[in-house]
Short mmCIF file of C-alpha atoms and ligand atoms in Angstrom, two decimals:
data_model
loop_
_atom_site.label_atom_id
_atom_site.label_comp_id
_atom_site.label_asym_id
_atom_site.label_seq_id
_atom_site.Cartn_x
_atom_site.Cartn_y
_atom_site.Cartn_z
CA UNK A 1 0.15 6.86 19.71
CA UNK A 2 -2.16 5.97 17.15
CA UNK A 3 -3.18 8.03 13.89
CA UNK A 4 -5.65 6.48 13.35
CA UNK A 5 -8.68 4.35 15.32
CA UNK A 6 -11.31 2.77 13.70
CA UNK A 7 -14.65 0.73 15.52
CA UNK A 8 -17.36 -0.97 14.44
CA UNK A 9 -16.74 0.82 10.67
CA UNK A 10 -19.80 0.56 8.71
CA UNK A 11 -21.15 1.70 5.62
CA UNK A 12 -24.88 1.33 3.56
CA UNK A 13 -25.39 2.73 0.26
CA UNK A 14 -29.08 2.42 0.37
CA UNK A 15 -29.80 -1.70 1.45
CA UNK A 16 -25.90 -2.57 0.45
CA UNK A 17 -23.64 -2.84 2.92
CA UNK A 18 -20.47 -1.70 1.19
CA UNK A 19 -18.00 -1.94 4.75
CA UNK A 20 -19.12 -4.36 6.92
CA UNK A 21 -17.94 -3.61 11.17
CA UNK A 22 -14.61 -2.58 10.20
CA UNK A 23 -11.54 -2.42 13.39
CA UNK A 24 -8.12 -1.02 12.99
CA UNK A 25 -5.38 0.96 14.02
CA UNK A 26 -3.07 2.92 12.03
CA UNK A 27 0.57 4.06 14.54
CA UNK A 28 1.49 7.19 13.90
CA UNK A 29 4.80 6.96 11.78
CA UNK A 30 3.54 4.17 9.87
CA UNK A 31 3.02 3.45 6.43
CA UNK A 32 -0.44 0.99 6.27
CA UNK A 33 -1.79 -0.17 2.94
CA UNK A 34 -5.48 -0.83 2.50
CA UNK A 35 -5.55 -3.98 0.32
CA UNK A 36 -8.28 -5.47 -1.61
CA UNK A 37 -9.99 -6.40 -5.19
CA UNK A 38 -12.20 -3.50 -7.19
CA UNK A 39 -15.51 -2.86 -5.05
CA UNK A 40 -14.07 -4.24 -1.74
CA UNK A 41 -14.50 -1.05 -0.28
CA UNK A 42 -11.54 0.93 0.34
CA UNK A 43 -12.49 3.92 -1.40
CA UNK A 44 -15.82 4.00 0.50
CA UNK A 45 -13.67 2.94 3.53
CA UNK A 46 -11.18 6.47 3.13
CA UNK A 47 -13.61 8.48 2.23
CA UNK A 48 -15.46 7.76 5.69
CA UNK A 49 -11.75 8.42 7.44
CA UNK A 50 -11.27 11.42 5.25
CA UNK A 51 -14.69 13.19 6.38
CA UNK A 52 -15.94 13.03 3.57
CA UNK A 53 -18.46 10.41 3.85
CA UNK A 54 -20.54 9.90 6.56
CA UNK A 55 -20.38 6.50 8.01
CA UNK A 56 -23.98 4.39 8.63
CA UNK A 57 -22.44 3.34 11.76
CA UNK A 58 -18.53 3.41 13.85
CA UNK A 59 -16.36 5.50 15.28
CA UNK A 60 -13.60 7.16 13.39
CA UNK A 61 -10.48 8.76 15.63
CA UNK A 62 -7.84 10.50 13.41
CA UNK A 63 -4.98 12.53 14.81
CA UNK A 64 -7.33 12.20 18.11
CA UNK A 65 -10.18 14.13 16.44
CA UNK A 66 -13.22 12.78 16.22
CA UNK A 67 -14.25 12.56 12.98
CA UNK A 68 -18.12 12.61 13.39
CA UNK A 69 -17.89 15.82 15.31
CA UNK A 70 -18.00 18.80 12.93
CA UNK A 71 -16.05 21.17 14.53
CA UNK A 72 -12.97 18.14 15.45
CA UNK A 73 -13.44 17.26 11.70
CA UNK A 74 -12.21 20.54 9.99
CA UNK A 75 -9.06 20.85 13.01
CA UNK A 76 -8.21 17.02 11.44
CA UNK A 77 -8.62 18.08 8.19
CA UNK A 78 -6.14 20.90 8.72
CA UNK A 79 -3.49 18.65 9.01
CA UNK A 80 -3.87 15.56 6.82
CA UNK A 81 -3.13 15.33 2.94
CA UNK A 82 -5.39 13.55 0.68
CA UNK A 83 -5.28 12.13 -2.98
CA UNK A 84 -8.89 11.13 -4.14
CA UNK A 85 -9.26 8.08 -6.37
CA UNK A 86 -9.19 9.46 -9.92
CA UNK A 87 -8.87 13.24 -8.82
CA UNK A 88 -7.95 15.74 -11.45
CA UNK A 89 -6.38 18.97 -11.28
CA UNK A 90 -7.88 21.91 -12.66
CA UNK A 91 -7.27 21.84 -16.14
CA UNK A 92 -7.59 25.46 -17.21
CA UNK A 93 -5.30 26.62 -14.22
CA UNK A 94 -1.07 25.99 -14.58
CA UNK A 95 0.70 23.70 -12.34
CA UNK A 96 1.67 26.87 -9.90
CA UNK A 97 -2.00 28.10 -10.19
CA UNK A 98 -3.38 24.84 -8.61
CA UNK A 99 -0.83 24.57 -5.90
CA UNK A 100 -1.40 28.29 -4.98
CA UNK A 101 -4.98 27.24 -4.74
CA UNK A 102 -4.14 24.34 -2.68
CA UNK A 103 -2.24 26.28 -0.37
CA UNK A 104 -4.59 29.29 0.05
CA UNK A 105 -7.41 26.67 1.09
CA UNK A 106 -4.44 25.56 3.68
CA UNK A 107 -4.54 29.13 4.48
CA UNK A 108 -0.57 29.64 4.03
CA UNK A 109 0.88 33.06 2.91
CA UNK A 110 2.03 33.58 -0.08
CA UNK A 111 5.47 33.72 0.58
CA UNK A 112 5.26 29.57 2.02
CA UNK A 113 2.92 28.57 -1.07
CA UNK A 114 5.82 29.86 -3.33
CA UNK A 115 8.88 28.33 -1.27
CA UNK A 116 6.79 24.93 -0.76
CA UNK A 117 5.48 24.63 -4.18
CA UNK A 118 9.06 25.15 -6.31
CA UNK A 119 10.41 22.72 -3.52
CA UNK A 120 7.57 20.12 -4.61
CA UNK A 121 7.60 20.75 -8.57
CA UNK A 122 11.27 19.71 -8.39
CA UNK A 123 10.51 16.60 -6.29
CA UNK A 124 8.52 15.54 -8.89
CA UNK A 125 9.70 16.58 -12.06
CA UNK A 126 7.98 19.49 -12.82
CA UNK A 127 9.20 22.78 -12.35
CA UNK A 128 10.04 23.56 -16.09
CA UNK A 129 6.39 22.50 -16.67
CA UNK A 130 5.36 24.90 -13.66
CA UNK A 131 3.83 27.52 -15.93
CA UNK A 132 1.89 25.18 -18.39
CA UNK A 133 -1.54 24.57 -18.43
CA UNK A 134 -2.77 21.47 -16.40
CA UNK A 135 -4.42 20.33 -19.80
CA UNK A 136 -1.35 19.32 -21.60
CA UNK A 137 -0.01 17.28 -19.12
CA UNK A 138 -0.15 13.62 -19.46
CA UNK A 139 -2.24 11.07 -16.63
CA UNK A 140 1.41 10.67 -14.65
CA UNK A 141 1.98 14.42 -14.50
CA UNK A 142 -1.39 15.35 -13.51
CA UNK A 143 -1.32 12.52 -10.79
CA UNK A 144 2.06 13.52 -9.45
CA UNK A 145 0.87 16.98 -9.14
CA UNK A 146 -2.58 15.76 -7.31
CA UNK A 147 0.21 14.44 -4.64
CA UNK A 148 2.59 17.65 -4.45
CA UNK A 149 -1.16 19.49 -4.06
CA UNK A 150 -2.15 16.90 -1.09
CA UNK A 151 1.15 17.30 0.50
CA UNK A 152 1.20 21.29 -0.07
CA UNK A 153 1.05 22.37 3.84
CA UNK A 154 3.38 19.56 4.53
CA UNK A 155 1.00 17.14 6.48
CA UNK A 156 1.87 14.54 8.96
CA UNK A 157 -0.63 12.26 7.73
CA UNK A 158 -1.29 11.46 4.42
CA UNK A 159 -4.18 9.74 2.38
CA UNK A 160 -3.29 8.20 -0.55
CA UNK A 161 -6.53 6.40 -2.47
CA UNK A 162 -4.85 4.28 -5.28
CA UNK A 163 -1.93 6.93 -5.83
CA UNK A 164 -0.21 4.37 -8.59
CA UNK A 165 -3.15 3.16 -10.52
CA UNK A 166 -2.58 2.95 -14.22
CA UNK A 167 0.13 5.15 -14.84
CA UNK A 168 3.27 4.83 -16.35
CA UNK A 169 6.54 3.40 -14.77
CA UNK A 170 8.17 6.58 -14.35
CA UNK A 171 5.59 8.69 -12.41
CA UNK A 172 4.50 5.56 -10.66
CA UNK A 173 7.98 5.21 -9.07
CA UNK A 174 7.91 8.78 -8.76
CA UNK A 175 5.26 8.60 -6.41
CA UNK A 176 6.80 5.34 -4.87
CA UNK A 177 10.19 7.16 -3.99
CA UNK A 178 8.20 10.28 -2.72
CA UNK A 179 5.91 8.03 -0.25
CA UNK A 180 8.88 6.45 1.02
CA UNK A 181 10.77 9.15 1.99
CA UNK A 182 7.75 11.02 3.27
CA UNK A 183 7.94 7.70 5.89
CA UNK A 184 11.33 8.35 6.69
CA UNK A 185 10.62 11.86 7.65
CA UNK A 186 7.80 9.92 10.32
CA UNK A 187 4.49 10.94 8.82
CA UNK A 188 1.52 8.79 8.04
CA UNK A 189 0.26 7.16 5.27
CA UNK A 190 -2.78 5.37 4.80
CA UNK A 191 -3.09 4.37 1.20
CA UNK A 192 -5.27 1.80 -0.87
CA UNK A 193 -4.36 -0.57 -3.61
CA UNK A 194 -5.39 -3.68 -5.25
CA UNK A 195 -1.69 -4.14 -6.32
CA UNK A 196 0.09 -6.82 -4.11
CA UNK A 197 3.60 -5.66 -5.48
CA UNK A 198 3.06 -1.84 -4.21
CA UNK A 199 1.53 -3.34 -1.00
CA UNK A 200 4.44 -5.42 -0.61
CA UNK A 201 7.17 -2.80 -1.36
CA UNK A 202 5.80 -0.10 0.90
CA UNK A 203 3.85 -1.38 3.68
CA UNK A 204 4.53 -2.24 6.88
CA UNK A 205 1.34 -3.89 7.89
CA UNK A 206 -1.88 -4.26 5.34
CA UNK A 207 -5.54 -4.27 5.87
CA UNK A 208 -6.87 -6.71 3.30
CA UNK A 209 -10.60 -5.95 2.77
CA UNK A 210 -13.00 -8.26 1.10
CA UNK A 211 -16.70 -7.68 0.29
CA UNK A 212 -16.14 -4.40 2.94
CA UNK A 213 -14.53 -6.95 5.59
CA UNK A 214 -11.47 -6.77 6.78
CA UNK A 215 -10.21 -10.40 6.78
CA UNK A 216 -6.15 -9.88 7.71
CA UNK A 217 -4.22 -7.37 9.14
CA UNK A 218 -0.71 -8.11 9.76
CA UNK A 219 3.01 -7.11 8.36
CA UNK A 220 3.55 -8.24 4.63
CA UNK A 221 5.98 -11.21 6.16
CA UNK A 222 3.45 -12.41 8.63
CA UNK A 223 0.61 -12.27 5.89
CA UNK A 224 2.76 -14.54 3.82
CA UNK A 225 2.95 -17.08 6.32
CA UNK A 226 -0.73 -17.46 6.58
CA UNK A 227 -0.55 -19.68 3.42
CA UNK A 228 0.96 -22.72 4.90
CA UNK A 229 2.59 -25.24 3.14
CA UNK A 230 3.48 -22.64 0.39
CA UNK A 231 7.01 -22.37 1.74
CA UNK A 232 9.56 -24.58 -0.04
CA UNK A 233 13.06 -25.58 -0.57
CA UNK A 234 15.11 -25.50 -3.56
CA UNK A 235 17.89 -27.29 -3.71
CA UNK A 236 20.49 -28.55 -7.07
CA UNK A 237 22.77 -31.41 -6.07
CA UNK A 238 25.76 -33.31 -8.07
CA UNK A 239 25.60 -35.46 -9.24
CA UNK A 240 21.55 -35.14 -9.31
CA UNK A 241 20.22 -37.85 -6.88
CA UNK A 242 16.99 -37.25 -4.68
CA UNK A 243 15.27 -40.24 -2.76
CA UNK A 244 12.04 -39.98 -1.11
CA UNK A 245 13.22 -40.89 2.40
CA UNK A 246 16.12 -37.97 2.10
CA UNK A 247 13.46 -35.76 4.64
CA UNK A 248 10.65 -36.35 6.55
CA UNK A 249 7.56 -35.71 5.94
CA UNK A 250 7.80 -33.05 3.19
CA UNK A 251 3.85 -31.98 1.78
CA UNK A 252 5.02 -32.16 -1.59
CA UNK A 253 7.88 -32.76 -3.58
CA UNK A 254 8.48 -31.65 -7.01
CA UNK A 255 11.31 -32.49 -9.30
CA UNK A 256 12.31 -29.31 -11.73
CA UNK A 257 14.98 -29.89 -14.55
CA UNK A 258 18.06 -30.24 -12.88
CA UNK A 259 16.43 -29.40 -9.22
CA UNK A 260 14.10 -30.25 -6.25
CA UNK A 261 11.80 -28.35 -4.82
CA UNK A 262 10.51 -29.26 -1.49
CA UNK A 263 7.51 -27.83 -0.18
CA UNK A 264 7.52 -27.68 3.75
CA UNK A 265 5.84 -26.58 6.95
CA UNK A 266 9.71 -26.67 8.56
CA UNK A 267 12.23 -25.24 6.21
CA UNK A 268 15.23 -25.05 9.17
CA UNK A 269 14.11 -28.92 9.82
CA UNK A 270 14.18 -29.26 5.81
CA UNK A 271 17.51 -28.01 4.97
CA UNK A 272 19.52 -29.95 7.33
CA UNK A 273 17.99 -33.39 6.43
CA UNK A 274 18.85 -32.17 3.01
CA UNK A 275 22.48 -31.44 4.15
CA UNK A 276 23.14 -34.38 6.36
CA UNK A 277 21.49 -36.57 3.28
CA UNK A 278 24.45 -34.81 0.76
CA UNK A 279 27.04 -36.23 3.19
CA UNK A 280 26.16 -39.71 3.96
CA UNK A 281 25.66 -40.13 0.31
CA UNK A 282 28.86 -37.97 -0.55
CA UNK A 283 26.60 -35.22 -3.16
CA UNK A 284 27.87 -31.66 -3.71
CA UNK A 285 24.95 -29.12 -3.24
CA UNK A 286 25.21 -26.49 -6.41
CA UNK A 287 22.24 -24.14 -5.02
CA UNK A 288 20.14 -23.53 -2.26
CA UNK A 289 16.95 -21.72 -1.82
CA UNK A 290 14.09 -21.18 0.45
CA UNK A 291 11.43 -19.44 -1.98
CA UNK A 292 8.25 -18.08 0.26
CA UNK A 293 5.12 -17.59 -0.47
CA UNK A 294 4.26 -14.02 -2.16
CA UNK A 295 1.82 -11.60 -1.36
CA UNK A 296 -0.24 -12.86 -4.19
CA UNK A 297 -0.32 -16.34 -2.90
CA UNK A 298 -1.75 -14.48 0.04
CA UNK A 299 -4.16 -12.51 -1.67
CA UNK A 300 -5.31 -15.52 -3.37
CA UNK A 301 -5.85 -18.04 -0.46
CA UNK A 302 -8.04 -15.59 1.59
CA UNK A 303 -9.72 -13.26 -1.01
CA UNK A 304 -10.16 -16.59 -3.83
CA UNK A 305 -11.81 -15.91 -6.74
CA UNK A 306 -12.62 -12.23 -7.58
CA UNK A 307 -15.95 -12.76 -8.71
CA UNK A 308 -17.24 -15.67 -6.13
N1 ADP B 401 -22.17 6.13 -4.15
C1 ADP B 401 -22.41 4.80 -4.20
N2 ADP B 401 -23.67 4.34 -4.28
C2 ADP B 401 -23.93 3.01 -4.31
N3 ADP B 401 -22.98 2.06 -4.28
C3 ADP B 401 -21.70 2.45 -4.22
C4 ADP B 401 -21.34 3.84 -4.17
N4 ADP B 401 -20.00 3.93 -4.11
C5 ADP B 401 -19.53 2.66 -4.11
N5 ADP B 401 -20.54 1.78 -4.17
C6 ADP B 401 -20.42 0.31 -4.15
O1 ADP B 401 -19.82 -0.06 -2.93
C7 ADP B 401 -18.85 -1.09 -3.12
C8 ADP B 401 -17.50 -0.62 -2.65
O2 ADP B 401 -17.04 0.41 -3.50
P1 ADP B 401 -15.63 1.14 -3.29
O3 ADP B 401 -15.54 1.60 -1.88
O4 ADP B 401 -15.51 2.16 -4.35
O5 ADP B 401 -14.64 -0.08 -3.53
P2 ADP B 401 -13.08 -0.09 -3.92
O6 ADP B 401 -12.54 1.29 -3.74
O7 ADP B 401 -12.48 -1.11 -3.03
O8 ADP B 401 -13.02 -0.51 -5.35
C9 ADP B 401 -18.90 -1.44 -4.60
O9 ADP B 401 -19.75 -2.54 -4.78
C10 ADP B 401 -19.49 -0.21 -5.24
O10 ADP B 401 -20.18 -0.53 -6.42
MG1 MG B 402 -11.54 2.51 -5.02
#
């Protein structure tokens, strides 16, 4: 079953067209990351998902509600979790405080909001901060308690718009640890990011949104082999001898220090050429490596440059 089903996706903010016919699936169970550069759209993109924008033109399905139907909008809403780009906590209100508030809007008795929220401080870090004042809390403690607040009733699906952005390398794993084992308990989670590496580490397939289109959708692994010819071979032989005609039809080949590196559309075909050329001319091969393309060489070969 899917969580979510989008058609046709569109949004104007007056004459722009901010997402442009957008299609996708989300499985339920799944962890699918919403990639693209600042003012690509996702935001706009889960805020339409979230209800809380109303899109020009599409359908939206989430947990088999539709979301442009009032009454099937609220009954989604009910059981989804969602962090807001740049959302803020009360400030005046403790750590408890806003969670209770959280969970009364859930409407859960008191007795859950307690047993849920002292489980969720401790997850992240901070139940001996539970009584202090939201105001004294730095940008990574306020963020991590946006997320226990979002995942107060214990949702199956969450929303997560840029849950990593510019905090610090604690909280950031923090929240990186939490979404992972929030997968392995089966739920949801849709989140954005323009960070390849968070993409990469979490996701098991990404959107990547450009100008509010959605130009790939695939696994991380499968995006990567989009870039062709990116894939290459490294190999460090002794002594150091490397002729031209030692494989066939390489697209490149670059000598590095005391290695080769071979760029290829066939690394299987690559390395054995490479080995049968060590024994016919009697070399000892130190290393070998296939390096693949990142998710940044990705990135870059179908989004190019960020302000074209
Ligand atoms: N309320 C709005 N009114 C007009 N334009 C907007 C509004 N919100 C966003 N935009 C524009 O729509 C585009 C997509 O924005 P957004 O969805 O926030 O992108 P992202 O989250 O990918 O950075 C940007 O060009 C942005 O300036
Ligand atoms: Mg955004």
């Amino acid at each position: 079953m899917n969580a979510i089903e989008v058609a046709g996706l569109t949004k104007y903010y007056g004459s722009f067209l901010a997402v442009d016919g957008v299609n996708f699936e989300v499985k339920t169970g799944e962890v699918f990351g919403f990639l693209g550069p600042n003012g690509a759209g996702k935001t706009t993109t889960i805020r339409m998902l979230t209800g809380i924008l109303k899109p020009s033109r599409g359908e939206v399905r989430v947990l088999d509600y539709d979301m442009l139907r009032e009454g099937e909008k609220i009954k989604a809403r009910e059981r989804m979790g969602i962090v807001p780009e740049m959302a803020n906590p009360y400030v005046d209100l403790t750590a408890m405080q806003n969670l209770r508030l959280m969970g009364e809007l859930y409407g859960m008795s008191r007795r859950e909001i307690e047993k849920r929220s002292t489980e969720l401080l401790r997850l992240f870090d901070l139940y001996d901060k539970r009584d202090k004042k939201v105001r004294t809390f730095s940008k990574g403690m306020r963020q991590r308690l946006i997320l226990a607040m979002a995942m107060i009733s214990d949702p199956e699906l969450l929303f997560l718009d840029e849950p990593t952005s510019g905090l610090d390398v604690i909280s950031a794993r923090m929240i990186k640890d939490v979404i992972r084992e929030e997968k392995r308990k089966e739920k949801t989670i849709f989140l954005t990011t323009h960070n390849m590496a968070d993409a990469n580490e979490l996701c098991e397939r990404i959107g990547i949104i450009r100008k509010g289109k959605l130009i790939a959708i695939d696994t991380p692994e499968k995006l990567k082999g989009l870039v062709k010819g990116r894939v290459s071979v490294e190999v460090s032989l002794e002594p150091m001898k490397f002729e031209p005609g030692a494989v066939t039809s390489p697209i490149k080949v670059e000598r590095m220090g005391d290695k080769v590196r071979i760029f290829t559309d066939d690394p299987d075909a690559t390395i054995r050429e490479l080995v049968g050329y060590t024994e016919r001319e009697n070399l000892r091969i130190i290393s070998l490596r296939t390096l693949s393309p990142s998710l940044e060489d990705v990135f870059v070969e179908l989004v190019g440059d960020r302000d074209d």
